[in-house]
Amino acid sequence: MFQTLKNAWHMPELRKKIVYTLFILVIFRFGSCIPVPFINTDLLAAYFEQASVSGSMLGYLNMFTGGGLSNATIFAMSITPYINASIILQLLTVAIPALERMVKDGGEEGRKKIASWTRYLAVALGLLQGFSFYTLLRSQGFLSNTGALAATAIILTFTAGTALIMWLGEHITQNGIGNGISIILFAGIVSRGPSLITTLINLFRGGASGVVSALLMIVIGLAVVVFIVFMSNAERRIPVQYAKRVVGRKTYGGQSTHLPIKVNASGVMPIIFASSILSLPQTISMFWQPESGTVGHHILNLFSQSSPFYIVLYGLLILAFAYFYASIQFNPIEIANNLKKNGGFIPGFRPGRPTSDFITKALGKVTFVGAIFLGVVAILPLVVGAISPTLSNVALGGTSVIIVVGVALDTVKQMEAQMLMRHHKGFLE
């Protein structure tokens, strides 16, 4: 990984992209430190610290924003509204045939139109989420001014921050390295690293039980990293044979190759999407805070990270989104048709439908293994945090490690692909 970064830095084009990405991230971190006016940030930070200890989803949302939510900064909403908007549009594209045709047949224009709708929906969701956060601030007495002008300024600032982050992420994707949305999530989570180190130091100072808890957190973190790297590089290779063709005096084809199917083809997106959906009840709780002991209070408690209901639902959503992304990225019928056109076949299966059926079954099995991998890595820290309240930070750390490692691996692979492309281009020239 470090060698890849070193090699990329020596290439002028890639160096410009890396510097551009770092510059955008610096802007993001500056925005995450600028507080919105009329808010008592000291009381708000104490409230979020208590929510994090109790296993509330607020602590999880705060991790996604890099601490922006607990400090009520202009980037407090982070990229969550854009992720939710992307989920809604992608599901609608699958459910509505007209949208699906627009994406497939419309080409670049169709994709631009879907991207434009996603932006508008993200701004609308950001406005709604900003209003919900303002409602929470007002109900808890964190505002120094409760007037209409102050309310308008707070809500519009939160919404503008969401739009600006969305713009920054798109510019990273176009002119920088990696996927912009994932990179911004990566930066937000990594920025919480010093607080995690402080937590470990405090645990080491807390006696024998604290030392055991700290060592357990470190061991789990290292095991998760190793497991993620191993599974991210795992793939199933389906053998493909090409028939020999005689054209004039030359013979073409006849070589053997393979069709690679990655175990974790969807990367960390199922976890990001599942987490975003499960953050919706917390957004509702900002509007509506039922009294203790009521049905509404019990329903909202089901979505705390220590709740068995939350853990099971989280795993099911990861499984569903893993299959959803696999179906989008991998089309067995199209692959089978391409093999047939090029004279290729899978040994033991006739070209056409038998080949597509075999690829579909193989894809289903591999996707299941990848989904179970993501589910285990995401849920195991939650279970540890639910069993031992002193390790509640492990629940947050587990998901954050998956996202950080996954985004880092994807970004390095993109760098390697761009370096390889430039190497071949220079060779041809």
Tab-separated table of C-alpha atoms in Angstrom:
chain	number	residue	atom	x	y	z
A	1	MET	CA	0.000	0.000	0.000
A	2	PHE	CA	2.720	2.490	0.990
A	3	GLN	CA	4.769	1.478	-2.047
A	4	THR	CA	1.746	2.191	-4.252
A	5	LEU	CA	1.377	5.653	-2.727
A	6	LYS	CA	5.098	6.295	-3.241
A	7	ASN	CA	4.949	5.222	-6.893
A	8	ALA	CA	1.806	7.293	-7.487
A	9	TRP	CA	3.471	10.375	-6.011
A	10	HIS	CA	6.266	10.132	-8.593
A	11	MET	CA	3.742	10.382	-11.453
A	12	PRO	CA	2.853	14.058	-12.149
A	13	GLU	CA	-0.777	13.370	-13.141
A	14	LEU	CA	-1.507	11.203	-10.106
A	15	ARG	CA	0.375	13.576	-7.827
A	16	LYS	CA	-1.929	16.408	-8.922
A	17	LYS	CA	-4.975	14.244	-8.193
A	18	ILE	CA	-3.660	13.300	-4.747
A	19	VAL	CA	-2.905	16.939	-3.877
A	20	TYR	CA	-6.341	17.976	-5.149
A	21	THR	CA	-8.020	15.324	-2.981
A	22	LEU	CA	-6.039	16.376	0.094
A	23	PHE	CA	-6.954	20.037	-0.541
A	24	ILE	CA	-10.669	19.139	-0.654
A	25	LEU	CA	-10.315	17.150	2.587
A	26	VAL	CA	-8.649	20.130	4.272
A	27	ILE	CA	-11.661	22.251	3.306
A	28	PHE	CA	-13.941	19.546	4.703
A	29	ARG	CA	-12.092	19.483	8.018
A	30	PHE	CA	-12.160	23.297	8.260
A	31	GLY	CA	-15.910	23.219	7.732
A	32	SER	CA	-16.218	20.549	10.411
A	33	CYS	CA	-14.687	22.982	12.913
A	34	ILE	CA	-16.851	26.063	12.170
A	35	PRO	CA	-19.824	26.109	14.587
A	36	VAL	CA	-23.293	27.283	13.650
A	37	PRO	CA	-24.361	30.405	15.616
A	38	PHE	CA	-26.906	30.521	18.480
A	39	ILE	CA	-25.960	27.039	19.803
A	40	ASN	CA	-24.335	26.138	23.137
A	41	THR	CA	-21.769	23.639	21.879
A	42	ASP	CA	-20.462	22.715	25.352
A	43	LEU	CA	-23.850	21.407	26.511
A	44	LEU	CA	-24.374	19.706	23.141
A	45	ALA	CA	-20.998	17.902	23.315
A	46	ALA	CA	-21.825	16.610	26.812
A	47	TYR	CA	-25.218	15.389	25.551
A	48	PHE	CA	-23.634	13.469	22.682
A	49	GLU	CA	-20.995	11.968	24.955
A	50	GLN	CA	-23.744	10.580	27.166
A	51	ALA	CA	-25.639	9.314	24.108
A	52	SER	CA	-22.516	7.539	22.856
A	53	VAL	CA	-21.988	5.773	26.189
A	54	SER	CA	-25.625	4.646	26.312
A	55	GLY	CA	-25.387	3.102	22.825
A	56	SER	CA	-27.692	5.603	21.126
A	57	MET	CA	-27.602	6.042	17.366
A	58	LEU	CA	-26.637	9.685	17.938
A	59	GLY	CA	-23.131	8.539	18.792
A	60	TYR	CA	-23.002	6.570	15.558
A	61	LEU	CA	-24.193	9.533	13.498
A	62	ASN	CA	-21.611	11.704	15.219
A	63	MET	CA	-18.894	9.269	14.139
A	64	PHE	CA	-20.037	9.546	10.497
A	65	THR	CA	-19.772	13.345	10.647
A	66	GLY	CA	-16.310	13.354	12.217
A	67	GLY	CA	-17.625	15.015	15.373
A	68	GLY	CA	-19.457	17.709	13.426
A	69	LEU	CA	-22.842	16.759	14.883
A	70	SER	CA	-21.747	17.045	18.524
A	71	ASN	CA	-20.120	20.410	17.807
A	72	ALA	CA	-23.027	21.683	15.644
A	73	THR	CA	-20.733	22.726	12.791
A	74	ILE	CA	-21.800	23.713	9.282
A	75	PHE	CA	-21.054	20.129	8.158
A	76	ALA	CA	-23.065	18.579	10.999
A	77	MET	CA	-25.354	16.684	8.576
A	78	SER	CA	-22.317	15.328	6.686
A	79	ILE	CA	-23.005	13.202	3.629
A	80	THR	CA	-25.881	11.207	5.154
A	81	PRO	CA	-28.703	13.005	3.218
A	82	TYR	CA	-26.888	12.349	-0.064
A	83	ILE	CA	-26.448	8.660	0.788
A	84	ASN	CA	-30.139	8.338	1.647
A	85	ALA	CA	-31.061	10.112	-1.595
A	86	SER	CA	-28.829	7.699	-3.546
A	87	ILE	CA	-30.535	4.721	-1.883
A	88	ILE	CA	-33.991	6.037	-2.772
A	89	LEU	CA	-33.093	6.756	-6.420
A	90	GLN	CA	-31.365	3.403	-6.913
A	91	LEU	CA	-34.325	1.504	-5.486
A	92	LEU	CA	-36.736	3.534	-7.635
A	93	THR	CA	-34.596	2.810	-10.696
A	94	VAL	CA	-35.003	-0.916	-10.084
A	95	ALA	CA	-38.711	-0.664	-9.206
A	96	ILE	CA	-39.826	1.727	-11.983
A	97	PRO	CA	-39.194	0.405	-15.553
A	98	ALA	CA	-39.207	3.919	-17.060
A	99	LEU	CA	-36.313	5.007	-14.841
A	100	GLU	CA	-34.440	1.777	-15.575
A	101	ARG	CA	-34.808	2.341	-19.323
A	102	MET	CA	-33.639	5.929	-18.929
A	103	VAL	CA	-30.465	4.763	-17.192
A	104	LYS	CA	-29.721	1.903	-19.597
A	105	ASP	CA	-30.807	3.443	-22.897
A	106	GLY	CA	-30.252	7.110	-22.121
A	107	GLY	CA	-26.495	6.708	-21.827
A	108	GLU	CA	-24.592	9.609	-20.345
A	109	GLU	CA	-27.611	11.945	-20.477
A	110	GLY	CA	-29.737	9.488	-18.498
A	111	ARG	CA	-27.071	9.124	-15.810
A	112	LYS	CA	-26.697	12.904	-15.580
A	113	LYS	CA	-30.441	13.298	-15.088
A	114	ILE	CA	-30.504	10.687	-12.310
A	115	ALA	CA	-27.508	12.386	-10.669
A	116	SER	CA	-29.296	15.735	-10.848
A	117	TRP	CA	-32.434	14.290	-9.216
A	118	THR	CA	-30.255	12.744	-6.527
A	119	ARG	CA	-28.778	16.152	-5.706
A	120	TYR	CA	-32.192	17.810	-5.442
A	121	LEU	CA	-33.490	15.002	-3.231
A	122	ALA	CA	-30.355	15.204	-1.063
A	123	VAL	CA	-30.930	18.940	-0.486
A	124	ALA	CA	-34.572	18.254	0.432
A	125	LEU	CA	-33.529	15.513	2.876
A	126	GLY	CA	-30.818	17.792	4.257
A	127	LEU	CA	-33.446	20.462	4.891
A	128	LEU	CA	-35.637	17.912	6.680
A	129	GLN	CA	-32.753	16.539	8.730
A	130	GLY	CA	-31.544	20.054	9.559
A	131	PHE	CA	-35.014	20.941	10.826
A	132	SER	CA	-35.121	17.759	12.940
A	133	PHE	CA	-31.736	18.576	14.468
A	134	TYR	CA	-32.908	22.113	15.202
A	135	THR	CA	-35.992	20.656	16.927
A	136	LEU	CA	-33.722	18.530	19.136
A	137	LEU	CA	-31.523	21.528	19.991
A	138	ARG	CA	-34.550	23.605	20.921
A	139	SER	CA	-36.235	20.897	23.002
A	140	GLN	CA	-33.033	20.256	24.986
A	141	GLY	CA	-32.395	23.967	25.635
A	142	PHE	CA	-29.141	24.183	23.676
A	143	LEU	CA	-30.118	27.410	21.845
A	144	SER	CA	-29.239	30.921	22.970
A	145	ASN	CA	-31.834	32.394	20.610
A	146	THR	CA	-35.131	30.673	19.774
A	147	GLY	CA	-36.464	33.323	17.405
A	148	ALA	CA	-37.641	32.689	13.837
A	149	LEU	CA	-34.595	34.389	12.292
A	150	ALA	CA	-32.201	32.233	14.348
A	151	ALA	CA	-34.145	29.094	13.428
A	152	THR	CA	-33.976	29.966	9.728
A	153	ALA	CA	-30.239	30.665	9.928
A	154	ILE	CA	-29.505	27.376	11.727
A	155	ILE	CA	-31.582	25.163	9.404
A	156	LEU	CA	-30.350	26.805	6.194
A	157	THR	CA	-26.729	26.622	7.377
A	158	PHE	CA	-27.049	22.895	8.024
A	159	THR	CA	-28.655	22.391	4.603
A	160	ALA	CA	-26.023	24.508	2.841
A	161	GLY	CA	-23.319	22.427	4.549
A	162	THR	CA	-24.883	19.258	3.128
A	163	ALA	CA	-24.960	20.756	-0.379
A	164	LEU	CA	-21.337	21.891	-0.081
A	165	ILE	CA	-20.143	18.455	1.067
A	166	MET	CA	-22.023	16.884	-1.839
A	167	TRP	CA	-20.258	19.296	-4.218
A	168	LEU	CA	-16.865	18.523	-2.654
A	169	GLY	CA	-17.446	14.774	-2.964
A	170	GLU	CA	-18.364	15.034	-6.647
A	171	HIS	CA	-15.248	17.071	-7.359
A	172	ILE	CA	-13.064	14.434	-5.675
A	173	THR	CA	-14.665	11.775	-7.893
A	174	GLN	CA	-14.127	13.839	-11.056
A	175	ASN	CA	-10.697	15.367	-10.423
A	176	GLY	CA	-9.213	13.461	-7.492
A	177	ILE	CA	-8.525	9.909	-6.382
A	178	GLY	CA	-11.234	7.434	-5.398
A	179	ASN	CA	-14.946	7.789	-4.791
A	180	GLY	CA	-15.593	11.247	-3.333
A	181	ILE	CA	-18.427	10.259	-0.991
A	182	SER	CA	-16.437	7.344	0.437
A	183	ILE	CA	-13.311	9.504	0.824
A	184	ILE	CA	-15.245	12.123	2.815
A	185	LEU	CA	-16.693	9.409	5.059
A	186	PHE	CA	-13.163	8.050	5.450
A	187	ALA	CA	-11.829	11.486	6.464
A	188	GLY	CA	-14.640	12.023	8.957
A	189	ILE	CA	-14.060	8.688	10.663
A	190	VAL	CA	-10.259	8.985	10.697
A	191	SER	CA	-10.565	12.411	12.334
A	192	ARG	CA	-12.029	10.626	15.361
A	193	GLY	CA	-8.797	8.676	15.779
A	194	PRO	CA	-7.329	10.924	18.509
A	195	SER	CA	-10.444	10.447	20.665
A	196	LEU	CA	-10.118	6.665	20.285
A	197	ILE	CA	-6.463	6.861	21.344
A	198	THR	CA	-7.503	8.930	24.371
A	199	THR	CA	-10.086	6.280	25.259
A	200	LEU	CA	-7.442	3.547	25.090
A	201	ILE	CA	-5.066	5.558	27.288
A	202	ASN	CA	-7.816	6.098	29.863
A	203	LEU	CA	-8.595	2.382	29.844
A	204	PHE	CA	-4.935	1.522	30.426
A	205	ARG	CA	-4.946	3.869	33.400
A	206	GLY	CA	-8.122	2.345	34.815
A	207	GLY	CA	-6.563	-0.691	36.477
A	208	ALA	CA	-6.547	-4.366	35.512
A	209	SER	CA	-10.080	-4.397	34.063
A	210	GLY	CA	-9.296	-1.316	31.957
A	211	VAL	CA	-6.098	-2.888	30.604
A	212	VAL	CA	-8.021	-6.042	29.636
A	213	SER	CA	-10.698	-3.977	27.895
A	214	ALA	CA	-8.087	-1.942	26.003
A	215	LEU	CA	-6.185	-5.038	24.888
A	216	LEU	CA	-9.434	-6.655	23.801
A	217	MET	CA	-10.288	-3.602	21.691
A	218	ILE	CA	-6.837	-3.678	20.051
A	219	VAL	CA	-6.974	-7.418	19.338
A	220	ILE	CA	-10.477	-7.187	17.856
A	221	GLY	CA	-9.428	-4.204	15.721
A	222	LEU	CA	-6.352	-5.976	14.323
A	223	ALA	CA	-8.317	-9.168	13.665
A	224	VAL	CA	-11.000	-7.215	11.818
A	225	VAL	CA	-8.391	-5.438	9.667
A	226	VAL	CA	-6.681	-8.705	8.692
A	227	PHE	CA	-10.020	-10.385	7.984
A	228	ILE	CA	-11.226	-7.473	5.828
A	229	VAL	CA	-8.038	-7.382	3.747
A	230	PHE	CA	-8.143	-11.151	3.206
A	231	MET	CA	-11.806	-11.246	2.181
A	232	SER	CA	-11.561	-8.118	0.023
A	233	ASN	CA	-8.910	-9.807	-2.142
A	234	ALA	CA	-10.709	-13.179	-2.271
A	235	GLU	CA	-12.436	-14.171	-5.503
A	236	ARG	CA	-13.875	-17.168	-7.273
A	237	ARG	CA	-12.414	-17.849	-10.707
A	238	ILE	CA	-14.726	-19.566	-13.198
A	239	PRO	CA	-12.680	-21.231	-15.987
A	240	VAL	CA	-13.427	-20.030	-19.528
A	241	GLN	CA	-12.247	-21.743	-22.704
A	242	TYR	CA	-12.194	-20.082	-26.129
A	243	ALA	CA	-12.702	-22.206	-29.239
A	244	LYS	CA	-10.070	-22.275	-31.958
A	245	ARG	CA	-10.811	-20.401	-35.168
A	246	VAL	CA	-8.872	-20.758	-38.412
A	247	VAL	CA	-8.727	-17.590	-40.518
A	248	GLY	CA	-6.615	-18.129	-43.645
A	249	ARG	CA	-3.372	-19.693	-42.494
A	250	LYS	CA	-3.619	-18.422	-38.921
A	251	THR	CA	-5.329	-19.988	-35.921
A	252	TYR	CA	-7.015	-17.723	-33.381
A	253	GLY	CA	-8.363	-18.523	-29.925
A	254	GLY	CA	-7.973	-21.753	-28.093
A	255	GLN	CA	-6.612	-20.127	-24.959
A	256	SER	CA	-7.905	-20.705	-21.439
A	257	THR	CA	-8.716	-17.897	-19.045
A	258	HIS	CA	-11.049	-17.308	-16.134
A	259	LEU	CA	-13.983	-15.133	-15.107
A	260	PRO	CA	-13.235	-13.577	-11.680
A	261	ILE	CA	-16.101	-13.007	-9.221
A	262	LYS	CA	-15.014	-11.092	-6.137
A	263	VAL	CA	-16.363	-12.333	-2.831
A	264	ASN	CA	-16.942	-8.772	-1.642
A	265	ALA	CA	-17.747	-7.093	-4.957
A	266	SER	CA	-19.950	-4.417	-3.356
A	267	GLY	CA	-17.225	-3.213	-0.953
A	268	VAL	CA	-18.421	-1.246	2.066
A	269	MET	CA	-21.529	0.176	0.377
A	270	PRO	CA	-23.981	-2.329	1.973
A	271	ILE	CA	-22.758	-1.284	5.432
A	272	ILE	CA	-22.952	2.428	4.625
A	273	PHE	CA	-26.455	2.095	3.180
A	274	ALA	CA	-27.726	-0.125	6.021
A	275	SER	CA	-26.351	2.311	8.585
A	276	SER	CA	-27.966	5.263	6.834
A	277	ILE	CA	-31.381	3.590	6.786
A	278	LEU	CA	-31.140	2.667	10.476
A	279	SER	CA	-30.317	6.291	11.277
A	280	LEU	CA	-33.813	7.346	10.182
A	281	PRO	CA	-35.474	6.389	13.521
A	282	GLN	CA	-32.963	8.625	15.287
A	283	THR	CA	-33.949	11.472	12.973
A	284	ILE	CA	-37.589	10.846	13.927
A	285	SER	CA	-36.654	10.910	17.614
A	286	MET	CA	-35.303	14.434	17.141
A	287	PHE	CA	-38.813	15.535	16.161
A	288	TRP	CA	-40.694	13.391	18.624
A	289	GLN	CA	-39.412	12.376	22.044
A	290	PRO	CA	-42.002	10.146	23.767
A	291	GLU	CA	-42.169	9.836	27.520
A	292	SER	CA	-40.436	6.963	29.272
A	293	GLY	CA	-42.546	3.814	29.450
A	294	THR	CA	-44.739	4.616	26.426
A	295	VAL	CA	-45.024	2.470	23.304
A	296	GLY	CA	-43.145	5.068	21.238
A	297	HIS	CA	-40.286	5.083	23.734
A	298	HIS	CA	-39.999	1.281	23.548
A	299	ILE	CA	-40.045	1.369	19.727
A	300	LEU	CA	-37.224	3.923	19.582
A	301	ASN	CA	-35.235	1.900	22.126
A	302	LEU	CA	-35.337	-1.021	19.692
A	303	PHE	CA	-33.009	0.988	17.447
A	304	SER	CA	-30.293	1.515	20.027
A	305	GLN	CA	-27.058	-0.237	19.073
A	306	SER	CA	-27.200	-2.562	22.076
A	307	SER	CA	-30.669	-3.829	21.112
A	308	PRO	CA	-30.890	-7.393	19.678
A	309	PHE	CA	-33.573	-6.144	17.277
A	310	TYR	CA	-31.189	-3.511	15.888
A	311	ILE	CA	-28.346	-6.015	15.532
A	312	VAL	CA	-30.508	-8.560	13.656
A	313	LEU	CA	-32.083	-5.902	11.405
A	314	TYR	CA	-28.644	-4.448	10.683
A	315	GLY	CA	-27.407	-7.858	9.537
A	316	LEU	CA	-30.460	-8.449	7.321
A	317	LEU	CA	-30.101	-5.050	5.655
A	318	ILE	CA	-26.410	-5.710	4.957
A	319	LEU	CA	-27.382	-9.052	3.381
A	320	ALA	CA	-30.101	-7.408	1.247
A	321	PHE	CA	-27.881	-4.571	0.012
A	322	ALA	CA	-25.033	-6.978	-0.783
A	323	TYR	CA	-27.332	-8.907	-3.140
A	324	PHE	CA	-28.766	-5.661	-4.498
A	325	TYR	CA	-25.335	-4.330	-5.437
A	326	ALA	CA	-24.217	-7.669	-6.853
A	327	SER	CA	-27.268	-7.716	-9.156
A	328	ILE	CA	-26.439	-4.185	-10.363
A	329	GLN	CA	-22.739	-4.810	-10.998
A	330	PHE	CA	-22.943	-8.323	-12.441
A	331	ASN	CA	-25.359	-9.306	-15.254
A	332	PRO	CA	-25.039	-13.080	-15.918
A	333	ILE	CA	-27.157	-12.932	-19.112
A	334	GLU	CA	-24.992	-10.206	-20.619
A	335	ILE	CA	-21.796	-12.049	-19.671
A	336	ALA	CA	-23.078	-15.297	-21.193
A	337	ASN	CA	-24.020	-13.498	-24.429
A	338	ASN	CA	-20.596	-11.845	-24.641
A	339	LEU	CA	-18.869	-15.192	-24.164
A	340	LYS	CA	-21.025	-16.725	-26.895
A	341	LYS	CA	-20.268	-13.883	-29.336
A	342	ASN	CA	-16.525	-14.218	-28.756
A	343	GLY	CA	-16.473	-18.007	-29.026
A	344	GLY	CA	-15.975	-18.564	-25.318
A	345	PHE	CA	-17.649	-21.145	-23.104
A	346	ILE	CA	-17.471	-22.552	-19.592
A	347	PRO	CA	-16.356	-26.197	-19.704
A	348	GLY	CA	-19.315	-28.492	-19.046
A	349	PHE	CA	-21.995	-25.914	-19.915
A	350	ARG	CA	-23.510	-25.053	-23.274
A	351	PRO	CA	-23.354	-21.395	-24.404
A	352	GLY	CA	-26.411	-19.277	-23.799
A	353	ARG	CA	-28.933	-19.911	-21.047
A	354	PRO	CA	-27.130	-22.863	-19.356
A	355	THR	CA	-24.046	-20.649	-18.994
A	356	SER	CA	-26.042	-17.726	-17.581
A	357	ASP	CA	-27.834	-20.046	-15.121
A	358	PHE	CA	-24.511	-21.410	-13.908
A	359	ILE	CA	-23.050	-17.909	-13.495
A	360	THR	CA	-26.194	-16.824	-11.612
A	361	LYS	CA	-25.863	-19.723	-9.156
A	362	ALA	CA	-22.145	-19.107	-8.693
A	363	LEU	CA	-22.755	-15.390	-8.170
A	364	GLY	CA	-25.454	-16.131	-5.583
A	365	LYS	CA	-23.157	-18.391	-3.577
A	366	VAL	CA	-20.222	-15.991	-3.699
A	367	THR	CA	-22.421	-13.009	-2.798
A	368	PHE	CA	-23.827	-14.933	0.166
A	369	VAL	CA	-20.313	-15.568	1.469
A	370	GLY	CA	-19.415	-11.889	0.995
A	371	ALA	CA	-22.611	-10.739	2.729
A	372	ILE	CA	-21.985	-13.068	5.674
A	373	PHE	CA	-18.440	-11.695	5.896
A	374	LEU	CA	-19.701	-8.103	6.037
A	375	GLY	CA	-22.427	-9.036	8.509
A	376	VAL	CA	-20.066	-10.839	10.881
A	377	VAL	CA	-17.479	-8.065	10.844
A	378	ALA	CA	-20.155	-5.385	11.386
A	379	ILE	CA	-22.208	-7.236	14.008
A	380	LEU	CA	-19.446	-8.815	16.125
A	381	PRO	CA	-18.315	-5.464	17.637
A	382	LEU	CA	-21.967	-4.583	18.317
A	383	VAL	CA	-22.429	-7.839	20.221
A	384	VAL	CA	-19.248	-7.201	22.222
A	385	GLY	CA	-20.435	-3.675	23.041
A	386	ALA	CA	-23.881	-4.968	24.084
A	387	ILE	CA	-22.388	-7.636	26.384
A	388	SER	CA	-19.851	-5.331	28.010
A	389	PRO	CA	-21.014	-1.700	28.462
A	390	THR	CA	-17.392	-0.668	29.158
A	391	LEU	CA	-16.631	-1.612	25.543
A	392	SER	CA	-19.434	0.461	24.022
A	393	ASN	CA	-16.876	2.269	21.847
A	394	VAL	CA	-16.075	-1.054	20.176
A	395	ALA	CA	-19.534	-0.975	18.574
A	396	LEU	CA	-18.651	2.309	16.885
A	397	GLY	CA	-15.093	1.205	16.147
A	398	GLY	CA	-16.158	-1.999	14.380
A	399	THR	CA	-18.169	-0.345	11.636
A	400	SER	CA	-15.674	2.497	11.314
A	401	VAL	CA	-12.796	0.020	10.799
A	402	ILE	CA	-14.726	-1.695	7.996
A	403	ILE	CA	-15.360	1.591	6.228
A	404	VAL	CA	-11.822	2.920	6.704
A	405	VAL	CA	-10.089	-0.271	5.551
A	406	GLY	CA	-12.540	-0.841	2.695
A	407	VAL	CA	-12.208	2.703	1.341
A	408	ALA	CA	-8.407	2.583	1.689
A	409	LEU	CA	-8.205	-0.689	-0.272
A	410	ASP	CA	-10.532	0.577	-3.017
A	411	THR	CA	-8.568	3.814	-3.366
A	412	VAL	CA	-5.236	1.984	-3.591
A	413	LYS	CA	-6.668	-0.346	-6.251
A	414	GLN	CA	-7.815	2.656	-8.274
A	415	MET	CA	-4.314	4.125	-8.027
A	416	GLU	CA	-2.800	0.847	-9.202
A	417	ALA	CA	-5.240	0.687	-12.121
A	418	GLN	CA	-4.399	4.246	-13.194
A	419	MET	CA	-0.663	3.588	-12.907
A	420	LEU	CA	-1.027	0.413	-14.967
A	421	MET	CA	-3.032	2.272	-17.610
A	422	ARG	CA	-0.385	5.003	-17.875
A	423	HIS	CA	2.373	2.383	-18.037
A	424	HIS	CA	0.689	0.651	-20.992
A	425	LYS	CA	0.000	4.007	-22.653
A	426	GLY	CA	3.668	5.000	-22.396
A	427	PHE	CA	4.742	1.592	-23.726
A	428	LEU	CA	2.494	1.930	-26.765
A	429	GLU	CA	3.754	5.454	-27.463
